[in-house]
PDB file of C-alpha atoms and ligand atoms in Angstrom:
ATOM      1  CA  MET A 118     -33.793 196.280  83.228  1.00 42.00           C
ATOM      2  CA  SER A 119     -33.427 199.982  82.370  1.00 44.00           C
ATOM      3  CA  GLN A 120     -33.423 200.798  86.089  1.00 47.00           C
ATOM      4  CA  ASP A 121     -30.367 198.538  86.459  1.00 54.00           C
ATOM      5  CA  VAL A 122     -28.600 200.330  83.640  1.00 48.00           C
ATOM      6  CA  PHE A 123     -29.257 203.717  85.209  1.00 46.00           C
ATOM      7  CA  GLY A 124     -28.087 202.398  88.565  1.00 50.00           C
ATOM      8  CA  ILE A 125     -24.824 201.329  86.985  1.00 49.00           C
ATOM      9  CA  LEU A 126     -24.467 204.691  85.248  1.00 48.00           C
ATOM     10  CA  THR A 127     -24.960 206.458  88.565  1.00 49.00           C
ATOM     11  CA  HIS A 128     -22.055 204.526  90.046  1.00 50.00           C
ATOM     12  CA  LEU A 129     -19.947 205.188  86.973  1.00 49.00           C
ATOM     13  CA  GLU A 130     -20.486 208.913  87.490  1.00 49.00           C
ATOM     14  CA  ILE A 131     -18.351 208.692  90.586  1.00 47.00           C
ATOM     15  CA  LEU A 132     -15.767 206.200  89.466  1.00 47.00           C
ATOM     16  CA  SER A 133     -15.236 206.878  85.786  1.00 47.00           C
ATOM     17  CA  VAL A 134     -11.767 208.039  84.880  1.00 44.00           C
ATOM     18  CA  THR A 135     -12.723 208.923  81.312  1.00 44.00           C
ATOM     19  CA  ASP A 136     -15.410 211.322  82.528  1.00 51.00           C
ATOM     20  CA  ASN A 137     -13.089 212.840  85.123  1.00 54.00           C
ATOM     21  CA  GLY A 138     -15.541 211.532  87.690  1.00 78.00           C
ATOM     22  CA  LEU A 139     -13.254 211.974  90.653  1.00 81.00           C
ATOM     23  CA  GLU A 140     -12.253 215.473  89.559  1.00 84.00           C
ATOM     24  CA  GLU A 141     -15.895 216.369  89.078  1.00 87.00           C
ATOM     25  CA  GLN A 142     -16.769 215.127  92.537  1.00 86.00           C
ATOM     26  CA  ALA A 143     -13.930 217.151  94.064  1.00 87.00           C
ATOM     27  CA  ALA A 144     -15.032 220.230  92.128  1.00 89.00           C
ATOM     28  CA  ARG A 145     -18.606 219.776  93.340  1.00 91.00           C
ATOM     29  CA  LEU A 146     -17.475 219.567  96.949  1.00 90.00           C
ATOM     30  CA  ILE A 147     -15.447 222.756  96.583  1.00 91.00           C
ATOM     31  CA  LEU A 148     -18.288 224.559  94.802  1.00 91.00           C
ATOM     32  CA  MET A 149     -20.852 223.535  97.404  1.00 90.00           C
ATOM     33  CA  ASP A 150     -18.595 224.522 100.270  1.00 91.00           C
ATOM     34  CA  SER A 151     -17.672 227.836  98.671  1.00 89.00           C
ATOM     35  CA  ARG A 152     -21.371 228.763  98.538  1.00 87.00           C
ATOM     36  CA  LYS A 153     -21.624 228.624 102.321  1.00 87.00           C
ATOM     37  CA  GLU A 154     -21.611 231.854 104.243  1.00 87.00           C
ATOM     38  CA  CYS A 155     -18.446 230.939 106.139  1.00 88.00           C
ATOM     39  CA  SER A 156     -16.249 228.964 103.771  1.00 87.00           C
ATOM     40  CA  LEU A 157     -12.551 228.413 104.212  1.00 87.00           C
ATOM     41  CA  LEU A 158     -12.391 226.998 100.707  1.00 86.00           C
ATOM     42  CA  ARG A 159     -13.790 230.232  99.221  1.00 86.00           C
ATOM     43  CA  GLU A 160     -11.067 232.143 101.018  1.00 87.00           C
ATOM     44  CA  ALA A 161      -8.489 229.635  99.769  1.00 88.00           C
ATOM     45  CA  LEU A 162      -9.759 230.076  96.209  1.00 87.00           C
ATOM     46  CA  GLN A 163      -8.862 233.760  96.395  1.00 88.00           C
ATOM     47  CA  LEU A 164      -5.246 232.632  96.620  1.00 90.00           C
ATOM     48  CA  ARG A 165      -5.661 230.382  93.558  1.00 89.00           C
ATOM     49  CA  PRO A 166      -7.169 232.594  90.839  1.00 91.00           C
ATOM     50  CA  ALA A 167      -6.571 230.024  88.092  1.00 91.00           C
ATOM     51  CA  LEU A 168      -8.561 227.420  90.004  1.00 88.00           C
ATOM     52  CA  ALA A 169     -11.250 229.966  90.876  1.00 90.00           C
ATOM     53  CA  ALA A 170     -11.551 230.815  87.168  1.00 91.00           C
ATOM     54  CA  ILE A 171     -12.098 227.161  86.287  1.00 90.00           C
ATOM     55  CA  LEU A 172     -14.685 226.727  89.017  1.00 90.00           C
ATOM     56  CA  SER A 173     -16.490 229.902  87.964  1.00 91.00           C
ATOM     57  CA  HIS A 174     -17.831 227.958  84.972  1.00 90.00           C
ATOM     58  CA  GLY A 175     -19.828 225.732  87.300  1.00 89.00           C
ATOM     59  CA  GLY A 176     -23.585 225.583  87.347  1.00 91.00           C
ATOM     60  CA  SER A 177     -26.453 224.394  89.472  1.00 93.00           C
ATOM     61  CA  CYS A 178     -28.808 221.502  88.939  1.00 94.00           C
ATOM     62  CA  ALA A 179     -32.269 222.602  87.844  1.00 94.00           C
ATOM     63  CA  LEU A 180     -33.813 220.023  90.164  1.00 94.00           C
ATOM     64  CA  CYS A 181     -31.752 219.794  93.349  1.00 94.00           C
ATOM     65  CA  SER A 182     -29.670 222.999  93.080  1.00 93.00           C
ATOM     66  CA  GLN A 183     -26.459 221.043  93.725  1.00 92.00           C
ATOM     67  CA  ALA A 184     -23.386 222.631  92.221  1.00 92.00           C
ATOM     68  CA  PHE A 185     -21.530 220.991  89.350  1.00 92.00           C
ATOM     69  CA  LEU A 186     -18.580 221.904  87.201  1.00 91.00           C
ATOM     70  CA  THR A 187     -19.171 219.752  84.162  1.00 86.00           C
ATOM     71  CA  THR A 188     -22.613 219.587  82.629  1.00 75.00           C
ATOM     72  CA  TRP A 189     -23.789 216.114  83.370  1.00 77.00           C
ATOM     73  CA  LEU A 190     -27.082 215.933  81.631  1.00 88.00           C
ATOM     74  CA  GLU A 191     -28.462 218.524  79.274  1.00 91.00           C
ATOM     75  CA  CYS A 192     -32.241 218.625  79.176  1.00 94.00           C
ATOM     76  CA  VAL A 193     -35.061 220.769  77.967  1.00 94.00           C
ATOM     77  CA  GLN A 194     -38.281 221.741  79.629  1.00 93.00           C
ATOM     78  CA  PHE A 195     -41.153 222.886  77.470  1.00 91.00           C
ATOM     79  CA  ILE A 196     -42.816 226.055  78.694  1.00 89.00           C
ATOM     80  CA  SER A 197     -46.048 227.523  77.480  1.00 85.00           C
ATOM     81  CA  LEU A 198     -45.654 230.968  75.935  1.00 80.00           C
ATOM     82  CA  ARG A 199     -49.138 231.944  77.081  1.00 76.00           C
ATOM     83  CA  LYS A 200     -49.035 230.513  80.577  1.00 75.00           C
ATOM     84  CA  ASP A 201     -45.394 231.015  81.567  1.00 73.00           C
ATOM     85  CA  MET A 202     -44.351 234.007  79.465  1.00 70.00           C
ATOM     86  CA  LYS A 203     -47.679 235.858  79.186  1.00 74.00           C
ATOM     87  CA  VAL A 204     -47.274 235.972  75.408  1.00 74.00           C
ATOM     88  CA  SER A 205     -50.198 235.255  73.140  1.00 78.00           C
ATOM     89  CA  GLY A 206     -50.079 232.050  71.162  1.00 72.00           C
ATOM     90  CA  PRO A 207     -50.572 228.404  71.920  1.00 71.00           C
ATOM     91  CA  GLN A 208     -46.961 227.382  71.303  1.00 85.00           C
ATOM     92  CA  SER A 209     -44.610 225.808  73.771  1.00 87.00           C
ATOM     93  CA  VAL A 210     -40.900 226.401  73.531  1.00 88.00           C
ATOM     94  CA  PRO A 211     -38.015 224.284  74.824  1.00 90.00           C
ATOM     95  CA  VAL A 212     -35.882 225.876  77.525  1.00 92.00           C
ATOM     96  CA  ARG A 213     -32.459 224.452  78.333  1.00 93.00           C
ATOM     97  CA  ALA A 214     -31.971 222.962  81.783  1.00 94.00           C
ATOM     98  CA  LEU A 215     -28.939 221.223  83.260  1.00 93.00           C
ATOM     99  CA  LEU A 216     -29.136 218.360  85.719  1.00 92.00           C
ATOM    100  CA  CYS A 217     -26.344 217.156  87.992  1.00 90.00           C
ATOM    101  CA  SER A 218     -26.861 213.414  87.707  1.00 88.00           C
ATOM    102  CA  TYR A 219     -28.935 210.521  86.520  1.00 87.00           C
ATOM    103  CA  SER A 220     -30.242 210.321  90.066  1.00 89.00           C
ATOM    104  CA  CYS A 221     -31.999 213.635  89.536  1.00 92.00           C
ATOM    105  CA  PHE A 222     -33.027 212.746  85.987  1.00 92.00           C
ATOM    106  CA  ASN A 223     -34.595 209.483  87.171  1.00 92.00           C
ATOM    107  CA  GLN A 224     -36.729 211.186  89.819  1.00 93.00           C
ATOM    108  CA  SER A 225     -40.393 211.100  88.994  1.00 93.00           C
ATOM    109  CA  GLY A 226     -42.541 214.166  88.683  1.00 92.00           C
ATOM    110  CA  HIS A 227     -40.288 216.507  86.746  1.00 92.00           C
ATOM    111  CA  MET A 228     -40.824 217.639  83.179  1.00 93.00           C
ATOM    112  CA  TYR A 229     -37.232 217.602  81.918  1.00 95.00           C
ATOM    113  CA  TYR A 230     -36.418 215.681  78.761  1.00 94.00           C
ATOM    114  CA  GLY A 231     -32.864 214.538  78.099  1.00 91.00           C
ATOM    115  CA  VAL A 232     -31.129 215.878  75.006  1.00 88.00           C
ATOM    116  CA  ALA A 233     -29.138 213.326  73.055  1.00 81.00           C
ATOM    117  CA  SER A 234     -26.117 214.464  71.089  1.00 73.00           C
ATOM    118  CA  VAL A 235     -25.236 212.763  67.865  1.00 71.00           C
TER     119      VAL A 235
HETATM  120 ZN1  LIG B 184     -29.490 217.434  90.782  1.00 75.24          ZN
END
């Protein structure tokens, strides 16, 4: 049942008007293309500084490295201070991570936990 809900949400990511889904998809295409070594879109962005400024706020998915403009899913990953930061103490701390989609979030094997806003 929950898998069906997430499948529907994945489709809504692309089609939703209220979430600017189509705009987000267009922004992602431009961002991904502009990261290529030879990108005509990156050159075109130099002629559109206002658009380039908007796109400069984009990020990358912590799992798949795909570009995104709007944060789709805010997560945390708990890291061990001793193991990951070489700091004494047994504590773990949450570190913010951003994912591009529910498709990435629903992949097995990662240690990201979704953050719910109230
Ligand atoms: Zn992703």
